[in-house]
Short mmCIF file of C-alpha atoms in Angstrom, two decimals:
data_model
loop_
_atom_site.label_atom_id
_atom_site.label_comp_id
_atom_site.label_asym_id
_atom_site.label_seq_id
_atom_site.Cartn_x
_atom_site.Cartn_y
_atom_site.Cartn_z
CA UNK A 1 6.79 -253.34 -74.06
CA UNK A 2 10.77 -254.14 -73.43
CA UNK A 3 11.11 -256.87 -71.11
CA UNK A 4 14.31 -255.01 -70.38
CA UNK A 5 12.85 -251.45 -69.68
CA UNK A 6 9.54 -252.20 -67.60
CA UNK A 7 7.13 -249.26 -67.46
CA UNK A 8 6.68 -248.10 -63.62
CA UNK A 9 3.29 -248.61 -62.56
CA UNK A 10 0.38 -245.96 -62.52
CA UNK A 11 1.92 -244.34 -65.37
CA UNK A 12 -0.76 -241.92 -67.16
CA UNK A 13 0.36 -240.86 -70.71
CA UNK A 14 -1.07 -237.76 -72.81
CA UNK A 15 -0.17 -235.13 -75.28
CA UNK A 16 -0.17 -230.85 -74.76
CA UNK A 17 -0.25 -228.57 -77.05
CA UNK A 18 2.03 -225.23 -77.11
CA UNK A 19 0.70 -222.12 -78.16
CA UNK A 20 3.03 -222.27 -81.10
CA UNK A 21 0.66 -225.92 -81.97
CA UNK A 22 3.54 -228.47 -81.09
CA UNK A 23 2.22 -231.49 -80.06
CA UNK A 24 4.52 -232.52 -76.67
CA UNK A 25 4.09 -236.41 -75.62
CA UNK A 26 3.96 -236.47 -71.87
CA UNK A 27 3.55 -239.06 -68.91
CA UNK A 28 3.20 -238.85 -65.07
CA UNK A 29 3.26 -240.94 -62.18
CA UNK A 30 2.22 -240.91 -58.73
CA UNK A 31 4.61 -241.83 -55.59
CA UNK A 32 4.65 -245.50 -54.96
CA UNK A 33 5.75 -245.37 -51.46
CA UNK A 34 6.86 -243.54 -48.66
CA UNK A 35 5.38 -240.33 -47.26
CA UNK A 36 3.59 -237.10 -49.57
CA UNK A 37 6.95 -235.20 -50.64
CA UNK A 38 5.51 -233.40 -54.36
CA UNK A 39 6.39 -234.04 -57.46
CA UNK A 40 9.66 -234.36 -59.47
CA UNK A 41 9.86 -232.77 -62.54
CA UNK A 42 12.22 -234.61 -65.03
CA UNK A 43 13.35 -232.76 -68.34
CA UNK A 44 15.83 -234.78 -70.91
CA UNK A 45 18.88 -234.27 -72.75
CA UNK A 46 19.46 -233.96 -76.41
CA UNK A 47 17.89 -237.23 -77.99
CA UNK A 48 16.37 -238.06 -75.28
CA UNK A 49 13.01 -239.81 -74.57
CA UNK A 50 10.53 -240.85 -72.07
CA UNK A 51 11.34 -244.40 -71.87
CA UNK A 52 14.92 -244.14 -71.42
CA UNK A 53 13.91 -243.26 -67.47
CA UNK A 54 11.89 -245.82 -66.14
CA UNK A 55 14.43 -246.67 -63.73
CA UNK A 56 14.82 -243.30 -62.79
CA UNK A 57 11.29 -242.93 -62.17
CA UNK A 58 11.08 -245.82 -60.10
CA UNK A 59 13.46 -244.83 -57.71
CA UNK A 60 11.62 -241.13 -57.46
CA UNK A 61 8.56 -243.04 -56.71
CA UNK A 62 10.00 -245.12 -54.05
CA UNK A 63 10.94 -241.61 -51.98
CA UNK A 64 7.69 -240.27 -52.26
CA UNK A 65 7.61 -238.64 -55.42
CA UNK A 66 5.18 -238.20 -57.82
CA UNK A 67 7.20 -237.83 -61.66
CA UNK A 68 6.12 -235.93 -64.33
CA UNK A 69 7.94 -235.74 -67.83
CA UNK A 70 7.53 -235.42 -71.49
CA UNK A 71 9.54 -235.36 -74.29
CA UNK A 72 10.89 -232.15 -75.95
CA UNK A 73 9.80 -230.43 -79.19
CA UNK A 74 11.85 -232.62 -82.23
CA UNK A 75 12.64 -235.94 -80.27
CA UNK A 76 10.74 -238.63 -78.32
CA UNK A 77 7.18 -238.71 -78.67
CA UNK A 78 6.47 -235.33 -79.99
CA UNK A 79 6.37 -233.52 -82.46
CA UNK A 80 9.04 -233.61 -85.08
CA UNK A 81 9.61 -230.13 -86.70
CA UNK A 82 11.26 -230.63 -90.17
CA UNK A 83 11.68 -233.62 -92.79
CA UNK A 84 13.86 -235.88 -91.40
CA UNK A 85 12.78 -237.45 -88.09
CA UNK A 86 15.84 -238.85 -87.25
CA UNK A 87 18.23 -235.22 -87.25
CA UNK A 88 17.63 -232.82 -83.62
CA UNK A 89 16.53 -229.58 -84.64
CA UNK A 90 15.02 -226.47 -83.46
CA UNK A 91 14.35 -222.82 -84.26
CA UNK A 92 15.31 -220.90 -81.41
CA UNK A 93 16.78 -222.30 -78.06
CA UNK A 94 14.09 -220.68 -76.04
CA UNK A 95 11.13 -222.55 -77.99
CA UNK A 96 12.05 -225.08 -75.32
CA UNK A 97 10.92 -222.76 -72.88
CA UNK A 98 7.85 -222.35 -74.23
CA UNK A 99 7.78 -226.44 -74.15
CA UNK A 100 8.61 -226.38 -70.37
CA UNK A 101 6.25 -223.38 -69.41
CA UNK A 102 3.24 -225.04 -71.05
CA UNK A 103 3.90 -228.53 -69.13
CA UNK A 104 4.26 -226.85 -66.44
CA UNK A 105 1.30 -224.96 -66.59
CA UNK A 106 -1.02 -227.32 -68.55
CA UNK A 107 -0.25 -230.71 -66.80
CA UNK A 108 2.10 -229.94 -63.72
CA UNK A 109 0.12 -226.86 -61.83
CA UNK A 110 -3.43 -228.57 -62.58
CA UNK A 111 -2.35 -232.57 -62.56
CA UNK A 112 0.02 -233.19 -60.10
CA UNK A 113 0.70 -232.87 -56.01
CA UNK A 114 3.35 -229.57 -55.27
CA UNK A 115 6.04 -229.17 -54.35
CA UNK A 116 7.99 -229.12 -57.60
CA UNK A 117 11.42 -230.01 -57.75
CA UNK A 118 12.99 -230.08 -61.50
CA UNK A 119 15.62 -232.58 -62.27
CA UNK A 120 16.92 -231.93 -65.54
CA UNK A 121 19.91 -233.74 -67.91
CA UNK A 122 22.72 -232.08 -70.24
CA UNK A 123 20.21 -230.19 -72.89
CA UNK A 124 17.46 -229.97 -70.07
CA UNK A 125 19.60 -228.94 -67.46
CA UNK A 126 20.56 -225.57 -69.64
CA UNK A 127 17.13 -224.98 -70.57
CA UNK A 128 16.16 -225.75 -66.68
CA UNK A 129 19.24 -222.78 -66.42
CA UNK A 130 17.23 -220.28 -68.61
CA UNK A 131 14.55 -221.51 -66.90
CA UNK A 132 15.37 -219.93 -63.39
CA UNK A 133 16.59 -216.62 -64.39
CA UNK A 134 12.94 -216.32 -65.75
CA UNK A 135 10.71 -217.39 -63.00
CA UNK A 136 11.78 -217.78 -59.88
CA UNK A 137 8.90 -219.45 -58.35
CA UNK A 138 8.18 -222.26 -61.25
CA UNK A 139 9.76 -225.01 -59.19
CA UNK A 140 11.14 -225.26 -55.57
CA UNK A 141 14.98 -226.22 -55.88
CA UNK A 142 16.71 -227.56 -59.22
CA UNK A 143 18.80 -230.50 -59.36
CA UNK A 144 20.80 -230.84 -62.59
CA UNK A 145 22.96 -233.65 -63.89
CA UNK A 146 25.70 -232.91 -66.15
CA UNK A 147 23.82 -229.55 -67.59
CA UNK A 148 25.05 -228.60 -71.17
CA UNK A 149 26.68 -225.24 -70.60
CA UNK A 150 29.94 -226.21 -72.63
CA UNK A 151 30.56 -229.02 -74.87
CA UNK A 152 33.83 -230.75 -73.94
CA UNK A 153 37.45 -229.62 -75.64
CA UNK A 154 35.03 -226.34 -77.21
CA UNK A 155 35.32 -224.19 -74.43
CA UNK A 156 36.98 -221.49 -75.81
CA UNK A 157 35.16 -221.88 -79.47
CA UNK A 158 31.31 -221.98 -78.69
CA UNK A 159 30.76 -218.61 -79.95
CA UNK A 160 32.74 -219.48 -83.35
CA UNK A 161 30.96 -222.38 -83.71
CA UNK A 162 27.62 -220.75 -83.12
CA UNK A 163 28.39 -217.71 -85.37
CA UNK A 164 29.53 -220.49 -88.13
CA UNK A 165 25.52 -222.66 -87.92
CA UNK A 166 24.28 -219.12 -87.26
CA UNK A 167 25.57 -218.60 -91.09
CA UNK A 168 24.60 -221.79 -92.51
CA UNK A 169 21.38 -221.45 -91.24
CA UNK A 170 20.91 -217.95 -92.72
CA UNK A 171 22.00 -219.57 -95.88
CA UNK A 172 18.90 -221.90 -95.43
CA UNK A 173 21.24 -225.24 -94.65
CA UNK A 174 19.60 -224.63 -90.95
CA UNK A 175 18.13 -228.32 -91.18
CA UNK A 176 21.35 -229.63 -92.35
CA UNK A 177 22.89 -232.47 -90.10
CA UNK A 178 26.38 -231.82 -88.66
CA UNK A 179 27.64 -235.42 -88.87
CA UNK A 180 29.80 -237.38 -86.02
CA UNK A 181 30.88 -240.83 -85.89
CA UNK A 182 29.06 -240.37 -82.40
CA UNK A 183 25.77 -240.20 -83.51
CA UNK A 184 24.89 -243.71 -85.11
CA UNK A 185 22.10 -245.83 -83.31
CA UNK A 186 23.04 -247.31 -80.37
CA UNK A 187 24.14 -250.84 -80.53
CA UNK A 188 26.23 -253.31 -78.31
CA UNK A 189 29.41 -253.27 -80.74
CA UNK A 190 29.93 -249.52 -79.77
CA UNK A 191 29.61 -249.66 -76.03
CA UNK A 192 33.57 -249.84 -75.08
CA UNK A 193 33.61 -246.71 -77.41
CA UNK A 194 30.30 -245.22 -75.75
CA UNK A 195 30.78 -241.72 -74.36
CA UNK A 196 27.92 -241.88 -72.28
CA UNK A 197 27.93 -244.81 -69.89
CA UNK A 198 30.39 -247.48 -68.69
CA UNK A 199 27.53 -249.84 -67.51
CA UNK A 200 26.66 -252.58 -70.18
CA UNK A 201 23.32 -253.42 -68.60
CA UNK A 202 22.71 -249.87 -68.87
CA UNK A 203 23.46 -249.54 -72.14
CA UNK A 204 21.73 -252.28 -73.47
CA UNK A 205 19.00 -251.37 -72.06
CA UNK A 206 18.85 -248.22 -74.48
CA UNK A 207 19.58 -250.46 -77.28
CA UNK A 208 16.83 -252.70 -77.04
CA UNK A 209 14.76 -249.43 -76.65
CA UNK A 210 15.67 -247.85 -79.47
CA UNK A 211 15.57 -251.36 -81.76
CA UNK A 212 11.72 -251.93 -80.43
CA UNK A 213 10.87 -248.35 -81.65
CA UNK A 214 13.33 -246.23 -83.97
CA UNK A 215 11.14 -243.64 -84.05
CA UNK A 216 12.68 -242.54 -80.69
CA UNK A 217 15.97 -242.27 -82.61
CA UNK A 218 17.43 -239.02 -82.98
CA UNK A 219 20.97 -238.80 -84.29
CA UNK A 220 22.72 -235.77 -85.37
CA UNK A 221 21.83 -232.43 -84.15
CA UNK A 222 21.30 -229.99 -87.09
CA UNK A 223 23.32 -226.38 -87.99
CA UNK A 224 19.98 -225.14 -86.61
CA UNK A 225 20.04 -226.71 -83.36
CA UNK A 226 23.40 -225.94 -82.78
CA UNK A 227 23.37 -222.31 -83.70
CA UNK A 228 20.94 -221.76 -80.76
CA UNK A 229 22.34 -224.13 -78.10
CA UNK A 230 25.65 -222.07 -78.51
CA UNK A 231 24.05 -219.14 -78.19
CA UNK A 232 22.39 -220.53 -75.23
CA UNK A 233 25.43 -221.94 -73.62
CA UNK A 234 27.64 -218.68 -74.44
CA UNK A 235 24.83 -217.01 -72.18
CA UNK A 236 25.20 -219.03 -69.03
CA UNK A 237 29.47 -218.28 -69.40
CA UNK A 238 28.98 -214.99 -69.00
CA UNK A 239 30.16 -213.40 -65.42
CA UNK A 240 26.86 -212.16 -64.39
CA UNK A 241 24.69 -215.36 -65.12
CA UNK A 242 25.11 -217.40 -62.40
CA UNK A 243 24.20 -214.18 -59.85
CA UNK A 244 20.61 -214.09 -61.71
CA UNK A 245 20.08 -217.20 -60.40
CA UNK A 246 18.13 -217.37 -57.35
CA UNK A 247 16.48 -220.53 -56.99
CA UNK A 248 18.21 -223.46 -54.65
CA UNK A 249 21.08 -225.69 -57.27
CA UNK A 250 22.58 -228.51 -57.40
CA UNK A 251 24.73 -228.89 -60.25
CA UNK A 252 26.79 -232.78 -60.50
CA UNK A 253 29.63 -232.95 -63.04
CA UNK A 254 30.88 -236.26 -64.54
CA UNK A 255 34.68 -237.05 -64.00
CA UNK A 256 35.13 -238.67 -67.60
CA UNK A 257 32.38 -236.80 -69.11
CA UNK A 258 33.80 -236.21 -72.98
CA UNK A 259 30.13 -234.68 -73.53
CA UNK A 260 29.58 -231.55 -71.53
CA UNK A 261 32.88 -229.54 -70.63
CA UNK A 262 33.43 -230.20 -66.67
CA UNK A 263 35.55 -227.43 -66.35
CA UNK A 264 33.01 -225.41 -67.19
CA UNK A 265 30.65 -227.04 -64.69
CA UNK A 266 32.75 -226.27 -61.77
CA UNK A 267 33.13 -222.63 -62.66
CA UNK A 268 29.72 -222.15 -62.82
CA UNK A 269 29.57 -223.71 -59.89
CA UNK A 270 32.06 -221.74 -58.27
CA UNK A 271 30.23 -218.48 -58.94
CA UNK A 272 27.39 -220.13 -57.82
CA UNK A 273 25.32 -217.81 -55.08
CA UNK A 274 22.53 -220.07 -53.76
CA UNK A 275 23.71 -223.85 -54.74
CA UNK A 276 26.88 -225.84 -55.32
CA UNK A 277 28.22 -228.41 -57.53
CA UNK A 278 29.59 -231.79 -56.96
CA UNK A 279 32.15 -234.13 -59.77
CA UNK A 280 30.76 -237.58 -59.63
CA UNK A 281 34.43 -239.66 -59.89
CA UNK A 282 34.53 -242.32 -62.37
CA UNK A 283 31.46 -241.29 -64.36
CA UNK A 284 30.69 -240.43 -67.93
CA UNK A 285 28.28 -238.27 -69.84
CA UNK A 286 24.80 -240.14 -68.37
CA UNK A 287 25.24 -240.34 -64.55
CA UNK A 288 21.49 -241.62 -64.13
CA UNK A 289 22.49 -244.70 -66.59
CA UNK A 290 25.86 -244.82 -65.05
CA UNK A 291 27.03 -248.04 -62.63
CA UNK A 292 25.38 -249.02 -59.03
CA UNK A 293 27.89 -247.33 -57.75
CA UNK A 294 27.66 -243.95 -59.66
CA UNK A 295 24.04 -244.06 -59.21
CA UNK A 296 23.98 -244.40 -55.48
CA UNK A 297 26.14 -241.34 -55.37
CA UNK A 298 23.82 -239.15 -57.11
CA UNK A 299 20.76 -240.64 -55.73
CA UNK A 300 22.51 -239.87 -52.35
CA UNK A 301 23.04 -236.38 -53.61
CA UNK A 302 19.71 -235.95 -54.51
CA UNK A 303 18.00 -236.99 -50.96
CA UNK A 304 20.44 -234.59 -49.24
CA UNK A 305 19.74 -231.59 -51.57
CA UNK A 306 16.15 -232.51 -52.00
CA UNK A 307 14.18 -235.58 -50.20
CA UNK A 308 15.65 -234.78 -46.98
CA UNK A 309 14.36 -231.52 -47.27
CA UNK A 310 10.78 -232.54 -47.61
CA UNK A 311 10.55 -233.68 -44.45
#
């Protein structure tokens, strides 16, 4: 328990297992207030873990919503899949599909009230991406927060980089860490440098998480990893991706993001048949750990596009 990071109540926690036997730690929640309006489906960026959106949850609950998450394959709760627990790997990019297919089917279908609406962060908001050009009818709309299609300043190198990890891996240096000054635990000397928020409570408030159990640390992503997230991202950049997706979007961008390439964002979003995409001003990297006054714009963006249209 951080007396910083209180656990919302009702909270049920469990483990599923995917047909490839990875053990995925999981938690749900049912709405604390307000009318019925389904169930929000939260999915996490890169390093990412289930504790790092209590608040989040909270303020789902309060509109009605019951919340169900876990933590990817490699990071979080769940299963680590090489040596070092502390480096983000994985085999293919689309073993994360087979992480989101079995929560939803396992835990989400069975376990909790529809609709479904996914809400998904950087990492999770390209495999929510892959997601919808797969199966159209998994989840009702799709609200996604600074979704990882480029990396910033890469734009035009994501398939170079890819082919490059795509060697090293073939080599068998997959599990290799790619090292960045970036990467280190958080901790409140590094917060004016901090790419991802510019709110110290915030911020903190990961710290504290982190110190009361490293295990949730994850650090550098391997040559592995990266191989298949740039194969992933050099997918949704192609012309024809954002026509094979049908589902209702919502894409927000972060102004200052140094993370995820907002350029990149908005021309996605431009070609963008059935959704749109907003830039959050002012915002870095994490806009659901970002100020009061980032979060009330995306929370704001989220009733219009979604609680508003529960009703």
């Amino acid at each position: 328990m951080v007396p910083s990071n209180p656990v919302p109540e009702g909270v049920r926690l469990g483990y599923v297992t995917t047909p490839d036997r990875v053990k995925l730690r999981y938690a749900i929640w049912p709405k604390s207030a307000g009318p019925h309006r389904g169930t929000v489906c939260l999915v996490q960026g890169r390093t990412e873990y289930i504790e790092k959106y209590f608040e989040t949850v909270a303020d789902f609950q309060a509109r009605g919503f019951a919340v169900a998450t876990f933590d990817w394959r490699g990071q979080g709760g769940s299963d680590r899949l090489i040596g070092h627990p502390h480096v983000g790997y994985v085999d293919r990019f689309e073993d994360y599909w087979t992480d989101l297919k079995t929560f939803h089917g396992q835990i989400l279908l069975p376990d909790c009230p529809p609709p479904f609406y996914l809400v998904g962060h950087s990492m999770g908001g390209l495999v929510a991406l892959d997601a919808a050009t797969r199966d159209r009818m998994m989840f009702d709309r799709m609200f996604l927060s600074a979704p990882m299609v480029s990396l910033a300043g890469m734009e035009h190198s994501i398939g170079a980089w890819g082919a490059f990890a795509e060697a090293l891996s073939f080599l068998g240096l997959g599990a290799m860490p790619l090292k960045r000054k970036g990467d280190s635990r958080p901790d409140e000397a590094h917060f004016t440098r901090s790419p991802l928020t510019s709110d110290l409570l915030r911020y903190t408030r990961m710290v504290d998480t982190i110190r009361a159990d490293d295990g949730l640390y994850i650090g550098s992503p391997s040559f592995r990893w990266l191989a298949a997230a740039m194969k992933a991202m050099t997918e949704t950049n192609r012309e024809n991706f954002a026509s094979r997706l049908q589902i209702p979007l919502l894409v927000l961008a972060a102004a200052r993001d140094t993370i995820v390439s907002t350029p990149a964002l908005e021309q996605l979003g431009l070609r963008l048949r059935n959704g749109r995409h907003m830039v959050i001003a002012g915002a870095k990297h994490e806009l659901f750990m970002e100020t009061d006054a980032v979060r009330g714009q995306v929370l704001a963006a989220f009733d219009a596009f979604i609680t508003h249209q529960t009703r």
